[in-house]
GROMACS .gro file of C-alpha atoms in nm:
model
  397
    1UNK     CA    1   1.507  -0.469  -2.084
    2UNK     CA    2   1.745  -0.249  -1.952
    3UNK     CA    3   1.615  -0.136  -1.606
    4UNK     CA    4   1.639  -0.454  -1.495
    5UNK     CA    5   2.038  -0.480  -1.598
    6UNK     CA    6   2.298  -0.357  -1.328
    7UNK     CA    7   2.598  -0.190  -1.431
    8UNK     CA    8   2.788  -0.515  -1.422
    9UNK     CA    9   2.551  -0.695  -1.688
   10UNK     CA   10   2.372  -0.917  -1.447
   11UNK     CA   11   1.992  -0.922  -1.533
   12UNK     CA   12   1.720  -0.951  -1.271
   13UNK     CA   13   1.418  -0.936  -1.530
   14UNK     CA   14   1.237  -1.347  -1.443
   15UNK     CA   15   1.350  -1.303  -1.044
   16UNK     CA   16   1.187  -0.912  -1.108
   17UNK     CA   17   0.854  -1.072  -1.228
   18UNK     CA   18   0.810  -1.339  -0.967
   19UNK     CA   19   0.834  -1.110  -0.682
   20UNK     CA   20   0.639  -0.857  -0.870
   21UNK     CA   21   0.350  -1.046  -0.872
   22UNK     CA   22   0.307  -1.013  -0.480
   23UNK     CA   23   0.211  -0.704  -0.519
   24UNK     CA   24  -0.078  -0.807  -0.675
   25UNK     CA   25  -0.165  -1.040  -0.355
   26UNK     CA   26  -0.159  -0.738  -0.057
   27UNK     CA   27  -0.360  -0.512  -0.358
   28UNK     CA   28  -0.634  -0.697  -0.329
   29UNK     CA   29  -0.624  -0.775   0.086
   30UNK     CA   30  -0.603  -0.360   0.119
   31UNK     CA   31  -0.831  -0.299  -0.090
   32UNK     CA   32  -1.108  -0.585   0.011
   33UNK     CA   33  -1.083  -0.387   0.348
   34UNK     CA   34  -1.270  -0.077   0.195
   35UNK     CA   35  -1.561  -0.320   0.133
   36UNK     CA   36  -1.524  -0.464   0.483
   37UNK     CA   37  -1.560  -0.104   0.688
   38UNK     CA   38  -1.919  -0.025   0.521
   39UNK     CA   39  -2.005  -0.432   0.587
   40UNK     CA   40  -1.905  -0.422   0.907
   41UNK     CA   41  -2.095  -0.057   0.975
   42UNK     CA   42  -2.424  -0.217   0.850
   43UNK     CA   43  -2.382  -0.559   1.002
   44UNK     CA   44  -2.239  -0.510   1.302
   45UNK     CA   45  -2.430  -0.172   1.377
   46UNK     CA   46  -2.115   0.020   1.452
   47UNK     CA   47  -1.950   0.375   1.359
   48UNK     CA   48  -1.766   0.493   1.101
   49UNK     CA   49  -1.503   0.581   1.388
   50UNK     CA   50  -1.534   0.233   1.497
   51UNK     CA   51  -1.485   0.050   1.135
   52UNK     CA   52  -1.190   0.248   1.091
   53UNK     CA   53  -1.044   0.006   1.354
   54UNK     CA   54  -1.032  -0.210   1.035
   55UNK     CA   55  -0.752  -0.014   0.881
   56UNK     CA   56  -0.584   0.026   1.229
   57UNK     CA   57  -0.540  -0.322   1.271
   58UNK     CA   58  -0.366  -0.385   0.955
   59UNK     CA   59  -0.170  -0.093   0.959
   60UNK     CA   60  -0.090  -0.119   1.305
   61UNK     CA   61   0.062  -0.447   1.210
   62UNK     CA   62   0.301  -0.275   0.956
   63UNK     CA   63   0.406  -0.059   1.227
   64UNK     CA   64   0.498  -0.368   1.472
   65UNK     CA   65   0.638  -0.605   1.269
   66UNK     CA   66   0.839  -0.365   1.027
   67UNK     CA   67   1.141  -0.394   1.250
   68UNK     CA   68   1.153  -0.777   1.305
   69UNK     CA   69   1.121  -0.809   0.931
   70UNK     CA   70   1.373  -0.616   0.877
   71UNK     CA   71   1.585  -0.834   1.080
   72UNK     CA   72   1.434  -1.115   0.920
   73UNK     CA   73   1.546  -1.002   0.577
   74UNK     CA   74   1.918  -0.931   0.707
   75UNK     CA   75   1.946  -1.264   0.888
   76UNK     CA   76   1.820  -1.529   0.644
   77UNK     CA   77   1.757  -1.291   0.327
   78UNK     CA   78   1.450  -1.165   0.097
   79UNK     CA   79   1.327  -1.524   0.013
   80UNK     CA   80   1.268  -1.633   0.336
   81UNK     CA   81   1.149  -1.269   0.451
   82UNK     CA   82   0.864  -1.364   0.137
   83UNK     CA   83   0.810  -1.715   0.275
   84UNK     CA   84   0.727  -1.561   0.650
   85UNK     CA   85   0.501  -1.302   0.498
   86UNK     CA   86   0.320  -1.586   0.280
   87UNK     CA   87   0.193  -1.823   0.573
   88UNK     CA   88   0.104  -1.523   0.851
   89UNK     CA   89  -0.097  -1.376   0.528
   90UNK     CA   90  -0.264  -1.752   0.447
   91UNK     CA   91  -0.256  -1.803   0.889
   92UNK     CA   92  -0.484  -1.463   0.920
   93UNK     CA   93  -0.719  -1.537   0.559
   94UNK     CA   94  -0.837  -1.857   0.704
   95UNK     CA   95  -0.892  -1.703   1.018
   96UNK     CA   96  -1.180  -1.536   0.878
   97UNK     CA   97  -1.353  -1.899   0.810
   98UNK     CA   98  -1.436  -1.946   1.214
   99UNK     CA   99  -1.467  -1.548   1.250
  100UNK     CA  100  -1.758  -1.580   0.997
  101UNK     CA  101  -1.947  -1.805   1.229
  102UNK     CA  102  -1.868  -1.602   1.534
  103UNK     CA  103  -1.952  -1.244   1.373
  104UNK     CA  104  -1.710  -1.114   1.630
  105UNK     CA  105  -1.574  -0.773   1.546
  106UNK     CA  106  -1.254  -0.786   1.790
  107UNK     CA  107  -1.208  -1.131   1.627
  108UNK     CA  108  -1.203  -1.038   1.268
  109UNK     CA  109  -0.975  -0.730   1.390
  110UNK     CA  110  -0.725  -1.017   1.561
  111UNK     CA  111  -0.716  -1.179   1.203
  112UNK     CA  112  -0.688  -0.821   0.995
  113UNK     CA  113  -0.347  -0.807   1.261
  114UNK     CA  114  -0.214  -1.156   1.184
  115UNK     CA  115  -0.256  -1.057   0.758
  116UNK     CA  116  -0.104  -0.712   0.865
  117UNK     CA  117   0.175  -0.884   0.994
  118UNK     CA  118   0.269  -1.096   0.692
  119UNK     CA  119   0.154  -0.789   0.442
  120UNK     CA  120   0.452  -0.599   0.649
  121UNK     CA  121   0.714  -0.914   0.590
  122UNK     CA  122   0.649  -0.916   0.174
  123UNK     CA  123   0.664  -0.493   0.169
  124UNK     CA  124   0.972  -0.494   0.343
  125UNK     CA  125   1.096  -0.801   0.173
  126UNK     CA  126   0.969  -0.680  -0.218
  127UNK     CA  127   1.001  -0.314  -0.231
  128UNK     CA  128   1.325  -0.293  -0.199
  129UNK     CA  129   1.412  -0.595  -0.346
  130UNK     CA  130   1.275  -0.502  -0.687
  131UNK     CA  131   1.471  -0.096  -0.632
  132UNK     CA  132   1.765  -0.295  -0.693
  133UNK     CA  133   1.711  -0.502  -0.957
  134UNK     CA  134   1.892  -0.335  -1.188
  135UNK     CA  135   2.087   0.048  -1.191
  136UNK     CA  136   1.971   0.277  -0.942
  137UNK     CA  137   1.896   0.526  -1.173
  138UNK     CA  138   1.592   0.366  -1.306
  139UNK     CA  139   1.466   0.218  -0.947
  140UNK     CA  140   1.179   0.446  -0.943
  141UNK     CA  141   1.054   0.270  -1.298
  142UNK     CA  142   1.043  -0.086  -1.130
  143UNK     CA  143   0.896   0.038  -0.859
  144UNK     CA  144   0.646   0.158  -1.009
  145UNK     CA  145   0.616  -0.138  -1.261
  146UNK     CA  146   0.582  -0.377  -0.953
  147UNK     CA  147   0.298  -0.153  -0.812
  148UNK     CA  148   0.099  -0.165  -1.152
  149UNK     CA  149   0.042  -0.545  -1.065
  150UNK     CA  150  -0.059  -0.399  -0.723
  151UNK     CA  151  -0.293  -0.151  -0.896
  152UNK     CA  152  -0.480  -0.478  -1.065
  153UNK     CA  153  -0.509  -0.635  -0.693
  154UNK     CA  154  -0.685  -0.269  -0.625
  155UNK     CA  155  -0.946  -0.348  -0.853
  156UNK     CA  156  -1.024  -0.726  -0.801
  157UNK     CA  157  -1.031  -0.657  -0.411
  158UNK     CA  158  -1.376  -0.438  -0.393
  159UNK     CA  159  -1.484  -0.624  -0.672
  160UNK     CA  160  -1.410  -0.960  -0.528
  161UNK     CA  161  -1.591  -0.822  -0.183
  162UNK     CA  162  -1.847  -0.616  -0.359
  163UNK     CA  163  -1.986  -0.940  -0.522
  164UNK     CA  164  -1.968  -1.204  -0.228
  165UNK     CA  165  -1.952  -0.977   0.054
  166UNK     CA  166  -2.256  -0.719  -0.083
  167UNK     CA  167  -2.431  -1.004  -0.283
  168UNK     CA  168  -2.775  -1.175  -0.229
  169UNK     CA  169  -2.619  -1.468  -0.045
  170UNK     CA  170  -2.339  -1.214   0.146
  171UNK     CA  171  -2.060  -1.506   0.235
  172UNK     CA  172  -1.770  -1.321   0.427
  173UNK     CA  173  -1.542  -1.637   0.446
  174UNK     CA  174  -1.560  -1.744   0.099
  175UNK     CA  175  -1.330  -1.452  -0.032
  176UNK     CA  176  -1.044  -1.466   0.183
  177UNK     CA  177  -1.091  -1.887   0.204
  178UNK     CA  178  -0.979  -1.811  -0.209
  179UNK     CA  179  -0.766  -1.568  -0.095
  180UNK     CA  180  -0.549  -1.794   0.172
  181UNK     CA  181  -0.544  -2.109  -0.086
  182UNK     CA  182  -0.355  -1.916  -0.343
  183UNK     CA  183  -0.128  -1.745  -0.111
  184UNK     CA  184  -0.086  -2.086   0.040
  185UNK     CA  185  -0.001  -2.257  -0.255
  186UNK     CA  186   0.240  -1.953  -0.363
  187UNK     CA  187   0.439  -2.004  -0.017
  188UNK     CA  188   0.493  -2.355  -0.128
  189UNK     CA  189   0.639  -2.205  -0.440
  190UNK     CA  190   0.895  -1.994  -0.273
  191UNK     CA  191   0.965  -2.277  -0.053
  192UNK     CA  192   1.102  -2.444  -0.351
  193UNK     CA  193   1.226  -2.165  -0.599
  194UNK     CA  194   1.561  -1.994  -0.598
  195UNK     CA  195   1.593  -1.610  -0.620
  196UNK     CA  196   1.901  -1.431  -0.626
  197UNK     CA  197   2.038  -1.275  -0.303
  198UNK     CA  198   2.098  -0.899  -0.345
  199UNK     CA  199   2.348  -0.850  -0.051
  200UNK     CA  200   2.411  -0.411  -0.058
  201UNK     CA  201   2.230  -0.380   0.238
  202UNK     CA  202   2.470  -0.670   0.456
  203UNK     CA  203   2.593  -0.383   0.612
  204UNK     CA  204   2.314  -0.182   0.705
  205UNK     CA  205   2.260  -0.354   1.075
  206UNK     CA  206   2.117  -0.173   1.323
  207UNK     CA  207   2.383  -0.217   1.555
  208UNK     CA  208   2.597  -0.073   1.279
  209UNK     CA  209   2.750   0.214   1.398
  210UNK     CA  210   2.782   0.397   1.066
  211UNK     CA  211   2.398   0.331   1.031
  212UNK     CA  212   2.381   0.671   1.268
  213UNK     CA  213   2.404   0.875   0.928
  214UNK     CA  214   2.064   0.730   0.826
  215UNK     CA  215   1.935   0.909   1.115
  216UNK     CA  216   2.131   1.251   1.039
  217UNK     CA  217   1.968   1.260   0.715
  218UNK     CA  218   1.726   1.526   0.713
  219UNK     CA  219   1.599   1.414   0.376
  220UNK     CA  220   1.570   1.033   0.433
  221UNK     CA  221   1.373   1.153   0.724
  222UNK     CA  222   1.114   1.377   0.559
  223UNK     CA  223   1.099   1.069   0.327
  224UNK     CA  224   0.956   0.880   0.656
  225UNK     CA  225   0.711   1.147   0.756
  226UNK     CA  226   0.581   1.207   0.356
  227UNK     CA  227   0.502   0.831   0.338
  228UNK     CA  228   0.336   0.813   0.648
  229UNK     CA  229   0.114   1.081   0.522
  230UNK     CA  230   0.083   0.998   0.173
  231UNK     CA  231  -0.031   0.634   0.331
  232UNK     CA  232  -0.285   0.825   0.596
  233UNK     CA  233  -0.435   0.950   0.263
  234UNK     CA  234  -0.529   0.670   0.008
  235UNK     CA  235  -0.629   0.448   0.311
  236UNK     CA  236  -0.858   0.742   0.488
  237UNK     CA  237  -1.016   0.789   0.117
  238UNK     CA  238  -1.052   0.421   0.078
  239UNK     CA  239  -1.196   0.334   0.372
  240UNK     CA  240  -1.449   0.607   0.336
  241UNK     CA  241  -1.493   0.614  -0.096
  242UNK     CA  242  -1.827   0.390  -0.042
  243UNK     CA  243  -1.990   0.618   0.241
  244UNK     CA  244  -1.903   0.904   0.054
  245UNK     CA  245  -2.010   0.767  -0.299
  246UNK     CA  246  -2.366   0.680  -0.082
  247UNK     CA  247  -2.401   1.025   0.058
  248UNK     CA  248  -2.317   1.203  -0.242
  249UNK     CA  249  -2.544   0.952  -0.472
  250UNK     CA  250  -2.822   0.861  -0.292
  251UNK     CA  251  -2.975   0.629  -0.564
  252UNK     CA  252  -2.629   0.392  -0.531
  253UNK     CA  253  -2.621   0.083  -0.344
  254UNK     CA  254  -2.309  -0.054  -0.151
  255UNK     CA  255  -2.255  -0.353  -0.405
  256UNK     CA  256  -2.269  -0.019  -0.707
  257UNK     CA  257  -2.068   0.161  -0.501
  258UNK     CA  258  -1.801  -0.112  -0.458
  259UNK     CA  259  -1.777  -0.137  -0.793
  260UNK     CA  260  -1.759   0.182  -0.900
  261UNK     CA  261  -1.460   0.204  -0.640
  262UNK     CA  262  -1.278  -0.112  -0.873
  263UNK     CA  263  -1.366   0.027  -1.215
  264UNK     CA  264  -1.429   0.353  -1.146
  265UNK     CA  265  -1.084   0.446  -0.852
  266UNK     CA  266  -0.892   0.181  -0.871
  267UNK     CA  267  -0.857   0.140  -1.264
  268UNK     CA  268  -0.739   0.499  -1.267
  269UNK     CA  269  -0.477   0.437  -1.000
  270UNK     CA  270  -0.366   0.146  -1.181
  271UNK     CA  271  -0.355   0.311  -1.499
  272UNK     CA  272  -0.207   0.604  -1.314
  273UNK     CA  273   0.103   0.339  -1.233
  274UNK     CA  274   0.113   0.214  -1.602
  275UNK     CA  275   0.174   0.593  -1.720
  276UNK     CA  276   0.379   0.651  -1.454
  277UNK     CA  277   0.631   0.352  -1.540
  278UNK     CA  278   0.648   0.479  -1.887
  279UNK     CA  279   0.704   0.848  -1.828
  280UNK     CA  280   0.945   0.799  -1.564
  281UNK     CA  281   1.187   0.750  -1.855
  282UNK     CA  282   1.170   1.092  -1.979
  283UNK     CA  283   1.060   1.324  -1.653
  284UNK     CA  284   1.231   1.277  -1.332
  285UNK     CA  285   1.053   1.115  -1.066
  286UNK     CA  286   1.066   1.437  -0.849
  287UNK     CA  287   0.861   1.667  -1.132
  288UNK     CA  288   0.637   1.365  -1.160
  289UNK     CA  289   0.528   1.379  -0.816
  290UNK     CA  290   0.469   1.737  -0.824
  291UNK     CA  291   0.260   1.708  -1.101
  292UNK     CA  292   0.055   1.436  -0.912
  293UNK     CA  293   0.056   1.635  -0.563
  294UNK     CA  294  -0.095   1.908  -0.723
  295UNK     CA  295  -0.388   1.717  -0.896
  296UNK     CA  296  -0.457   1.540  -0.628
  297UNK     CA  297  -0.471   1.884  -0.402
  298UNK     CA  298  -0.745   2.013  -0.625
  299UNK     CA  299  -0.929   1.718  -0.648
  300UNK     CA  300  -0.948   1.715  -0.275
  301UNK     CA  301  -1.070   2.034  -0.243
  302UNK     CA  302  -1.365   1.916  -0.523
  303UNK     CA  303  -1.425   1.655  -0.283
  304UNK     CA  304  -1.463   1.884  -0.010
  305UNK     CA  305  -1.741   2.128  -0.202
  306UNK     CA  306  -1.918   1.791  -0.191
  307UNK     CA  307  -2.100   1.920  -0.500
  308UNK     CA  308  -2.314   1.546  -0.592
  309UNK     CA  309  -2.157   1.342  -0.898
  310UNK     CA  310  -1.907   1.608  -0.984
  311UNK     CA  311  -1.733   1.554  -0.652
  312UNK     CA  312  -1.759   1.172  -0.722
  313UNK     CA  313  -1.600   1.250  -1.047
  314UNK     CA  314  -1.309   1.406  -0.820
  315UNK     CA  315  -1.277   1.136  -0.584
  316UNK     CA  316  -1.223   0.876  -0.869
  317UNK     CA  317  -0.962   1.098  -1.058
  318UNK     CA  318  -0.782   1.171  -0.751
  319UNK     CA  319  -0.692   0.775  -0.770
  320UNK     CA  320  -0.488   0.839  -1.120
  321UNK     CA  321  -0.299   1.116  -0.943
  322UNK     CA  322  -0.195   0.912  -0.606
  323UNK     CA  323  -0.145   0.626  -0.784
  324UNK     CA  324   0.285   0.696  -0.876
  325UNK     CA  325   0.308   0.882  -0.480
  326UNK     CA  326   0.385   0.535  -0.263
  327UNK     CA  327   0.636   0.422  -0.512
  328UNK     CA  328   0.811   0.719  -0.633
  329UNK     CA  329   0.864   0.822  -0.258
  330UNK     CA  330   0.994   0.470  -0.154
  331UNK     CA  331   1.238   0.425  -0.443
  332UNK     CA  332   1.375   0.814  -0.419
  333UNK     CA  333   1.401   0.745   0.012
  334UNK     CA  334   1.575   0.426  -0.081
  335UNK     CA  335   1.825   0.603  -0.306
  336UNK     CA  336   1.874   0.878  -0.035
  337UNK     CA  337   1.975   0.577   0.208
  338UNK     CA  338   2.258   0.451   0.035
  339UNK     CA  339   2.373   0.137   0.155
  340UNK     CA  340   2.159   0.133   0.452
  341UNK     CA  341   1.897  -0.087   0.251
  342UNK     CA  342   1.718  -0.283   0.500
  343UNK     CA  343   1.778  -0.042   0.821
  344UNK     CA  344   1.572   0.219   0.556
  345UNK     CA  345   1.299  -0.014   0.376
  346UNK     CA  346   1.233  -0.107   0.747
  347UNK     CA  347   1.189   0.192   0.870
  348UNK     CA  348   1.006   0.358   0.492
  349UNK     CA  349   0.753   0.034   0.599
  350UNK     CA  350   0.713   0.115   0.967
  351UNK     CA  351   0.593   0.482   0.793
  352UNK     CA  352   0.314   0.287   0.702
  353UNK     CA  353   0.119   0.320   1.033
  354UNK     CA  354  -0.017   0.656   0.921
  355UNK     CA  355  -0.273   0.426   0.733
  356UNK     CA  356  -0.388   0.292   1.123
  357UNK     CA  357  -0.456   0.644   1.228
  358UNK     CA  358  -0.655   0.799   0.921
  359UNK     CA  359  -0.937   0.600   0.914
  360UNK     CA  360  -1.072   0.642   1.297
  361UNK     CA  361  -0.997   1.064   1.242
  362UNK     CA  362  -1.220   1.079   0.908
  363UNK     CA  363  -1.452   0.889   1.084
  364UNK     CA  364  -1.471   1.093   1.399
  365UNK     CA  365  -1.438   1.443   1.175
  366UNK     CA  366  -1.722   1.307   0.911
  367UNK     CA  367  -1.919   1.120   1.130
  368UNK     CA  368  -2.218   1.304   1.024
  369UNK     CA  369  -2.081   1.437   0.644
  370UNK     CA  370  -1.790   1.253   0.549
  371UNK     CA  371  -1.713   1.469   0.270
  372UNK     CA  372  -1.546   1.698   0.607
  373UNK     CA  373  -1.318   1.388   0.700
  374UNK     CA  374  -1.167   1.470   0.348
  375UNK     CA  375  -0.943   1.764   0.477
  376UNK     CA  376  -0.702   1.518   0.633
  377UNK     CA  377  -0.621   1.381   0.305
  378UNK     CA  378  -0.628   1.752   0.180
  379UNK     CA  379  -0.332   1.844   0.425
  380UNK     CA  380  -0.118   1.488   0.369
  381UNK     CA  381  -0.107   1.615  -0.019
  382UNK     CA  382   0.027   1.939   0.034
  383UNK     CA  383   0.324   1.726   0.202
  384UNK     CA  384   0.395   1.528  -0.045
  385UNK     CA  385   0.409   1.867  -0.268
  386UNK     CA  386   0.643   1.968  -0.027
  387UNK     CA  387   0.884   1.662  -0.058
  388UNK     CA  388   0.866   1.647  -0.403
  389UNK     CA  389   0.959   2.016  -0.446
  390UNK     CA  390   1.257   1.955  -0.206
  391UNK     CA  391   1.351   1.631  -0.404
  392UNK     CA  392   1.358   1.843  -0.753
  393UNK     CA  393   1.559   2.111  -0.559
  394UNK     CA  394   1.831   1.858  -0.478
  395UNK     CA  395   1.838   1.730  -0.803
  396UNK     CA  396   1.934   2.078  -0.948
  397UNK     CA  397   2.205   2.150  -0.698
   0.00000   0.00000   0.00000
């Protein structure tokens, strides 16, 4: 296939697969968390503001560790930047075995930082690993073909949680025990295999001193900013897609509600990412995401009316519309970047804290309605709008 041929012939298409399918590995362990913030409200007897700590755990991880990954990647290369990711992922799933006999919330939160950590190594080892797997012009397309096997580890994750974590006999070690074997055995894997080493971003070191245009690049920098945002946004409606659903629906239970969120949200955003892949090839990614920005505004504001199963309706179709945002924003940063590869995934990756912070302010806002807490995602839209719109104006200079 062509998108995954460079301009010199060399084709990336098996080493493009293998790495693709990590995506669908930190799918399902952000998405399993949406199951663990209602869990943990019930259970636990805690707040909404207080099981957003869930998300800030992880995220906050992203934000900590993007930096030393980076340098991780530069030093010893993307395979070993995978292999890092792998066992801190496996170290904090099995960490959850003893945390389900101590029920300790600060506990599980210790493990959610440990899987946060090794989710940040893979991100900032695969998404820009896969951008340049073939011409730059089409780096958007992979992208978003490598986050369509992330959009299938959106669904199995509430449905994996719904069923074990919400069922009869609730077990909260047994999914991430399953979880930690396979990403255990796929470290081994890795160990062993032999991927290509990509080496544009050699000389993107910090300590570069040319890396200083990175930072005088207003552009690359309102890339930061819209990904933080667009991040706050799908994790502050994930976390709270269950409470809402429950409020909205009163006849739902949390294990219907979970699975509505798998079949119902994150099928659309997966086939949202399918789509996306396929029109990418004849509308530019810019008029793509303005498209999506715009859907997703109104379906917000649906959200917001909190008018029973027609705002539920919303929430789910807001999935299909967010689901090309993450990608189409890395890859088009990425390109903006240049050579400064790893200096920019590292930093596009740190962006990812805005997903620590969303959670705990929808909680504290919608503590008593969450369909309120919506209006952050509402305004983190509107800036992705904005980037988009200055993307397409670029584009036509």
């Amino acid at each position: 296939m062509s998108m995954f041929k460079t301009k010199q012939g060399v084709n990336y298409i098996a080493p493009f697969f293998l790495v693709a399918s990590l995506f669908l590995l930190w799918g399902v362990a952000h998405s399993i968390l949406d199951v663990l913030n209602k869990h943990f409200q019930t259970v636990l007897e805690i707040s909404k503001a207080q099981s957003g700590l869930v998300q800030t755990m992880v995220y906050g991880g992203y934000f900590l560790m993007a930096l030393p990954a980076g340098w991780i990647i530069r030093k010893w290369g993307y395979r070993r930047g995978i292999i890092v990711g792998l066992t801190l992922f496996a170290i904090g799933a099995f960490l959850f075995i003893p945390g389900s006999r101590l029920m300790s919330f600060p506990f599980f939160l210790f493990s959610l930082f440990v899987i946060g950590c090794g989710l940040t190594c893979l991100e900032t080892s695969s998404n820009p690993y896969v951008s340049i797997m073939g011409d730059s012009a089409d780096a958007s397309r992979r992208l978003n073909l490598a986050q369509s096997f992330n959009g299938l580890g959106w669904i199995v994750g509430p449905l994996l949680g719904g069923l074990l974590i919400f069922g009869e006999d609730s077990n909260l070690a047994l999914p991430y025990a399953l979880i930690g074997c396979v990403v255990a055995v796929l470290a081994v894997v890795f160990v062993f295999v032999k991927l290509p080493e990509i080496s544009v971003e050699k000389q993107a070191d910090v300590a570069d001193t040319q890396s200083g245009m990175l930072w005088r690049n207003g552009l690359f920098l309102f890339g930061i900013l819209t990904l933080m945002l667009y991040v706050a946004a799908q994790t502050g409606i994930n976390s709270f897609f269950i409470n809402f659903v429950l409020e909205s629906l009163p006849d739902m239970t949390p294990r219907m509600a979970a699975v509505l969120l798998s079949f119902g949200g994150m099928a659309l955003f997966m086939l949202g990412r399918l789509l996306g892949t396929a029109v990418m090839s004849r509308v530019a990614p810019a008029k793509l995401l303005i498209i999506c920005a715009l859907g997703a505004v109104a379906c917000m504001l649906a959200v917001i009316a909190n008018h029973g199963i027609f705002s539920v309706v919303a929430l789910c179709l807001c999935f299909f519309f967010e689901s090309v945002m993450f990608p189409t924003i890395f890859s088009q940063s990425i390109v903006l970047a240049g050579e400064h590869t790893a200096l920019a995934s590292s930093l596009l990756t740190m962006s990812i804290v805005g997903g620590a912070i969303a959670p705990v302010v929808m909680g504290r806002i919608g503590e008593n309605s969450i369909s309120f807490g919506f209006v952050l995602p509402l305004c983190c839209f509107v800036f992705v709008l904005v980037f988009g719109c200055l993307l397409h104006k670029r584009s036509h200079k």
